[in-house]
Tab-separated table of C-alpha atoms in Angstrom:
chain	number	residue	atom	x	y	z
A	15	MET	CA	107.375	73.298	106.730
A	16	VAL	CA	105.942	74.426	110.375
A	17	ARG	CA	108.579	73.296	113.271
A	18	SER	CA	106.204	72.446	116.275
A	19	SER	CA	106.442	70.882	119.781
A	20	GLN	CA	104.623	70.285	123.030
A	21	VAL	CA	104.298	72.018	125.951
A	22	SER	CA	101.256	71.445	128.596
A	23	SER	CA	101.276	73.810	132.269
A	24	PRO	CA	99.486	72.855	135.453
A	25	GLU	CA	97.187	74.708	134.662
A	26	SER	CA	96.700	73.126	131.157
A	27	THR	CA	96.472	69.652	131.881
A	28	ASP	CA	93.756	70.136	134.657
A	29	ASN	CA	91.838	71.070	131.402
A	30	HIS	CA	92.786	68.375	129.946
A	31	LEU	CA	94.222	70.892	127.541
A	32	ALA	CA	97.772	71.329	125.791
A	33	LYS	CA	100.005	74.579	124.190
A	34	GLN	CA	101.404	73.238	120.345
A	35	GLU	CA	104.303	75.611	120.244
A	36	SER	CA	105.090	76.054	116.533
A	37	VAL	CA	107.342	78.708	114.694
A	38	LEU	CA	105.657	80.227	111.780
A	39	ARG	CA	108.444	81.706	109.269
A	40	ILE	CA	107.276	84.674	107.131
A	41	ALA	CA	109.455	85.091	103.907
A	42	ALA	CA	108.801	88.825	103.165
A	43	VAL	CA	109.896	91.242	100.500
A	44	GLY	CA	108.090	94.001	98.501
A	45	ASP	CA	109.010	96.358	95.575
A	46	LEU	CA	109.338	93.846	93.999
A	47	HIS	CA	108.669	96.580	90.924
A	48	CYS	CA	108.962	93.273	88.346
A	49	SER	CA	110.122	94.320	84.583
A	50	TYR	CA	112.145	97.776	85.842
A	51	ILE	CA	113.578	94.347	87.865
A	52	SER	CA	113.610	91.426	85.591
A	53	PRO	CA	111.816	88.383	85.737
A	54	GLU	CA	115.196	86.121	86.505
A	55	PHE	CA	116.754	88.466	88.931
A	56	LEU	CA	113.019	87.927	90.562
A	57	GLN	CA	113.199	83.849	89.758
A	58	SER	CA	116.197	83.201	91.846
A	59	VAL	CA	114.692	85.231	95.190
A	60	CYS	CA	112.192	83.128	94.963
A	61	ASN	CA	114.156	79.860	94.629
A	62	GLU	CA	116.087	80.827	97.602
A	63	MET	CA	112.961	82.526	99.755
A	64	LYS	CA	111.136	78.998	99.586
A	65	GLU	CA	113.895	76.887	100.922
A	66	GLN	CA	113.106	79.431	104.484
A	67	ALA	CA	109.829	80.426	104.050
A	68	ASP	CA	106.042	78.836	105.143
A	69	VAL	CA	104.010	81.448	105.010
A	70	VAL	CA	105.779	84.817	102.160
A	71	VAL	CA	104.035	87.973	102.654
A	72	LEU	CA	104.703	90.768	99.965
A	73	CYS	CA	103.682	94.246	100.176
A	74	GLY	CA	102.983	96.166	97.187
A	75	ASP	CA	103.936	96.978	94.086
A	76	LEU	CA	104.553	94.009	92.536
A	77	THR	CA	104.754	95.523	88.792
A	78	HIS	CA	106.642	98.545	87.920
A	79	HIS	CA	104.096	100.558	85.401
A	80	GLY	CA	100.741	98.013	86.495
A	81	ASP	CA	100.689	96.265	83.504
A	82	PRO	CA	99.106	93.487	84.073
A	83	GLU	CA	101.741	91.715	81.886
A	84	GLU	CA	103.932	92.293	84.511
A	85	ALA	CA	101.558	90.421	86.351
A	86	ASN	CA	101.769	87.863	84.950
A	87	THR	CA	105.349	87.465	84.688
A	88	LEU	CA	105.723	87.666	88.559
A	89	LEU	CA	103.149	85.118	88.674
A	90	LYS	CA	106.163	82.437	86.640
A	91	CYS	CA	108.010	82.725	89.696
A	92	LEU	CA	105.784	82.733	92.215
A	93	GLN	CA	104.118	79.449	91.058
A	94	ILE	CA	107.732	77.513	92.613
A	95	PHE	CA	105.389	77.981	96.116
A	96	SER	CA	104.246	75.348	97.297
A	97	CYS	CA	103.691	77.926	101.174
A	98	PRO	CA	100.824	79.609	101.366
A	99	VAL	CA	101.296	83.618	99.044
A	100	LEU	CA	99.745	86.692	99.697
A	101	GLY	CA	100.322	90.653	100.308
A	102	VAL	CA	99.098	93.764	99.514
A	103	LEU	CA	99.253	95.845	96.159
A	104	GLY	CA	101.081	99.140	95.527
A	105	ASN	CA	100.696	102.460	94.706
A	106	HIS	CA	102.582	101.143	91.156
A	107	ASP	CA	100.066	98.395	90.962
A	108	HIS	CA	97.511	100.934	89.920
A	109	GLU	CA	99.538	103.651	87.235
A	110	GLN	CA	97.573	102.014	84.179
A	111	GLY	CA	94.570	102.032	86.890
A	112	LYS	CA	94.146	97.903	86.329
A	113	ALA	CA	94.396	97.030	89.914
A	114	ASP	CA	91.542	94.442	89.671
A	115	ILE	CA	93.276	93.598	86.586
A	116	ILE	CA	96.072	92.350	88.413
A	117	ARG	CA	94.230	91.242	91.543
A	118	GLU	CA	92.336	88.584	89.634
A	119	VAL	CA	96.056	87.764	87.635
A	120	PHE	CA	97.166	86.132	91.571
A	121	GLU	CA	94.163	85.944	92.386
A	122	GLU	CA	92.818	82.988	90.482
A	123	ALA	CA	96.539	82.005	91.121
A	124	GLY	CA	95.820	80.863	94.362
A	125	ILE	CA	97.836	84.119	95.263
A	126	ILE	CA	96.250	86.143	98.288
A	127	ILE	CA	96.025	89.581	97.462
A	128	LEU	CA	94.502	91.452	100.752
A	129	ASP	CA	92.631	94.922	99.891
A	130	GLY	CA	91.407	94.919	104.184
A	131	THR	CA	91.172	91.531	104.534
A	132	PHE	CA	91.882	89.161	106.655
A	133	HIS	CA	93.807	84.960	105.691
A	134	THR	CA	94.138	82.861	108.221
A	135	VAL	CA	97.839	80.276	108.609
A	136	ASN	CA	98.239	77.877	110.896
A	137	GLY	CA	96.189	80.763	113.760
A	138	VAL	CA	97.031	83.559	112.520
A	139	ASP	CA	95.407	86.173	111.251
A	140	PHE	CA	97.419	88.494	108.604
A	141	ILE	CA	94.977	91.504	107.752
A	142	GLY	CA	96.653	93.514	104.638
A	143	VAL	CA	95.684	97.232	103.026
A	144	LYS	CA	97.615	98.772	101.011
A	145	GLY	CA	97.424	102.246	103.170
A	146	PHE	CA	98.098	105.242	101.871
A	147	GLY	CA	100.100	109.055	102.625
A	148	GLY	CA	99.815	111.730	104.219
A	149	GLY	CA	102.085	112.290	106.696
A	150	PHE	CA	102.716	111.547	109.900
A	151	GLY	CA	102.035	112.868	113.959
A	152	GLU	CA	101.619	117.238	114.136
A	153	TYR	CA	102.714	117.251	110.224
A	154	ALA	CA	100.124	114.573	109.119
A	155	LEU	CA	98.149	116.570	106.137
A	156	GLN	CA	94.160	117.769	107.116
A	157	PRO	CA	90.829	117.742	105.643
A	158	TRP	CA	91.242	121.778	104.619
A	159	GLY	CA	90.640	124.245	101.855
A	160	GLU	CA	91.254	123.103	98.025
A	161	ALA	CA	88.480	120.097	97.199
A	162	ILE	CA	91.065	117.468	96.112
A	163	MET	CA	93.119	118.277	98.888
A	164	LYS	CA	90.657	116.660	101.124
A	165	GLU	CA	90.425	113.904	98.731
A	166	PHE	CA	93.695	112.855	98.971
A	167	VAL	CA	92.835	112.764	103.332
A	168	GLN	CA	89.490	111.395	102.876
A	169	GLU	CA	91.488	109.055	100.265
A	170	THR	CA	94.178	108.090	103.428
A	171	ARG	CA	91.069	108.257	105.625
A	172	ARG	CA	89.515	104.981	103.720
A	173	GLU	CA	92.571	102.853	103.541
A	174	ALA	CA	92.066	103.748	107.208
A	175	ARG	CA	88.553	102.229	107.585
A	176	LYS	CA	89.484	99.108	105.541
A	177	PHE	CA	92.933	98.396	107.699
A	178	GLU	CA	90.064	99.234	111.293
A	179	ASN	CA	87.373	97.559	110.110
A	180	ALA	CA	89.323	94.134	109.183
A	181	LEU	CA	91.233	93.989	112.656
A	182	LYS	CA	88.052	94.073	114.412
A	183	GLN	CA	86.467	91.209	112.610
A	184	SER	CA	90.385	89.170	113.362
A	185	LYS	CA	89.326	87.050	115.991
A	186	SER	CA	93.315	85.355	116.045
A	187	THR	CA	94.965	86.731	119.395
A	188	GLN	CA	98.042	86.024	116.924
A	189	ARG	CA	98.332	89.433	113.772
A	190	VAL	CA	100.507	90.157	111.713
A	191	ALA	CA	99.357	93.710	109.798
A	192	ILE	CA	101.173	94.017	105.873
A	193	LEU	CA	100.784	97.692	104.542
A	194	HIS	CA	102.039	99.193	101.433
A	195	TYR	CA	103.110	102.891	103.386
A	196	ALA	CA	104.043	103.213	106.574
A	197	PRO	CA	102.118	103.667	109.581
A	198	ILE	CA	104.732	105.477	111.163
A	199	ARG	CA	107.579	107.845	110.288
A	200	GLU	CA	110.586	105.749	111.568
A	201	THR	CA	111.400	103.727	108.730
A	202	VAL	CA	110.770	105.901	106.110
A	203	GLU	CA	113.491	107.989	107.446
A	204	GLY	CA	116.903	108.809	105.272
A	205	GLU	CA	113.927	109.072	101.902
A	206	ALA	CA	114.641	113.389	101.450
A	207	LYS	CA	112.701	115.434	103.444
A	208	GLU	CA	110.470	116.587	100.183
A	209	ILE	CA	108.802	113.568	99.620
A	210	ILE	CA	108.169	112.095	103.552
A	211	PRO	CA	104.368	112.948	103.504
A	212	PHE	CA	103.379	110.362	100.240
A	213	LEU	CA	105.837	107.913	101.829
A	214	GLY	CA	102.376	106.861	104.505
A	215	SER	CA	100.628	107.409	107.542
A	216	SER	CA	99.891	108.882	111.029
A	217	MET	CA	96.254	107.178	110.547
A	218	PHE	CA	97.363	103.620	110.954
A	219	GLU	CA	99.738	104.119	113.405
A	220	GLU	CA	96.370	105.394	115.333
A	221	ILE	CA	94.784	101.624	114.944
A	222	LEU	CA	97.243	100.252	115.748
A	223	MET	CA	97.192	102.089	119.133
A	224	ARG	CA	93.183	100.280	119.951
A	225	TYR	CA	93.810	96.987	117.622
A	226	PRO	CA	97.555	95.834	118.133
A	227	VAL	CA	99.288	93.288	116.104
A	228	ASN	CA	102.072	91.137	116.703
A	229	LEU	CA	104.069	92.583	113.921
A	230	LEU	CA	104.159	94.568	110.935
A	231	PHE	CA	105.729	94.852	107.690
A	232	HIS	CA	105.417	97.405	104.865
A	233	GLY	CA	107.733	98.700	101.524
A	234	HIS	CA	107.580	101.497	99.304
A	235	ALA	CA	110.382	103.799	101.654
A	236	HIS	CA	113.198	102.518	99.332
A	237	HIS	CA	115.574	104.839	100.758
A	238	GLY	CA	114.503	104.358	105.063
A	239	LYS	CA	114.873	102.439	107.658
A	240	MET	CA	114.175	98.371	108.067
A	241	GLU	CA	112.997	99.167	111.732
A	242	GLY	CA	111.231	100.731	113.510
A	243	ARG	CA	108.041	100.509	116.656
A	244	THR	CA	104.753	102.283	117.056
A	245	ARG	CA	104.503	103.784	120.229
A	246	ASN	CA	102.752	101.440	121.987
A	247	HIS	CA	105.563	98.532	120.714
A	248	ILE	CA	104.392	96.707	117.770
A	249	PRO	CA	108.062	96.229	115.761
A	250	VAL	CA	107.743	97.291	112.134
A	251	TRP	CA	109.879	95.768	109.162
A	252	ASN	CA	110.092	97.850	106.642
A	253	VAL	CA	110.985	95.100	103.222
A	254	ALA	CA	111.609	97.454	100.642
A	255	MET	CA	113.497	95.381	98.308
A	256	PRO	CA	115.859	98.414	97.075
A	257	LEU	CA	116.843	98.784	101.209
A	258	LEU	CA	117.053	95.348	101.670
A	259	HIS	CA	120.377	94.982	99.013
A	260	GLN	CA	121.134	98.361	100.244
A	261	THR	CA	120.975	97.147	103.765
A	262	ASN	CA	123.194	93.843	103.297
A	263	PRO	CA	124.041	93.530	99.506
A	264	ALA	CA	126.089	89.527	100.169
A	265	ARG	CA	122.075	88.802	100.705
A	266	MET	CA	119.160	88.089	98.386
A	267	PRO	CA	116.529	90.508	99.852
A	268	PHE	CA	113.886	89.162	101.410
A	269	PHE	CA	113.576	89.032	105.466
A	270	VAL	CA	112.387	85.901	107.460
A	271	HIS	CA	110.495	86.334	110.114
A	272	PRO	CA	109.747	83.347	113.265
A	273	LEU	CA	106.923	83.850	114.669
A	274	LYS	CA	105.815	82.247	117.733
A	275	VAL	CA	102.538	79.647	117.139
A	276	THR	CA	100.647	78.377	120.387
A	277	THR	CA	97.083	77.378	119.726
A	278	PRO	CA	96.012	74.784	122.275
A	279	VAL	CA	95.633	70.533	121.621
A	280	ASP	CA	92.567	68.629	123.705
A	281	HIS	CA	94.831	65.235	123.772
A	282	HIS	CA	91.303	63.487	125.305
A	283	LYS	CA	89.517	64.222	121.945
């Protein structure tokens, strides 16, 4: 349920418009790794999340081995939600080359899988893409040398272009971004330094400098940090389930972020 109230200002009264303010409770989690993490535990997480969510965001690695049967198992847990459920796939979901089938499993049941696309909930555009690795800042990989290294960087660029195009198409003033891979180094700190280039890419932060959002969720870095910010101060939340569990073992591993939503209401219609 979205909780709302109405407030008006002199400017809005003159224009016969009031502003309706509401709070959209976004429950976010990534790296569910269904089958590796037991369906029984995932069901208990979903049961509690249902009581606290107006929209559910899933940040990839929904399955562990990229098996469509794992997607079907997770779907049984997700079917308890009456609110919108949307998210992106992760690297584990691509393991068997069946990511398209996994996407179909979820989408046929009404789960929205974003891939360079956006979906609007209560006036808020949720923009999602898997993302990819490549590293951060001056240490980011460059498309130089062997063909396979160039292809690695080109894959990051392809994902980044999808992300940028979706942001360009989104016209809402309130936007939430969803990735699997991290857009900044800060939220992967704590992982082994050797694997940091494979945990995300600052190409996505560069895009956010041009097309900002209200906040961003990602997963993938199980031993990173929960919170960081882009250079233009966008809040970034790492909601990988293993990290949430490590951070607060006494609570169910999901994160709820209340987002204030303001929409105009014309009382003269």
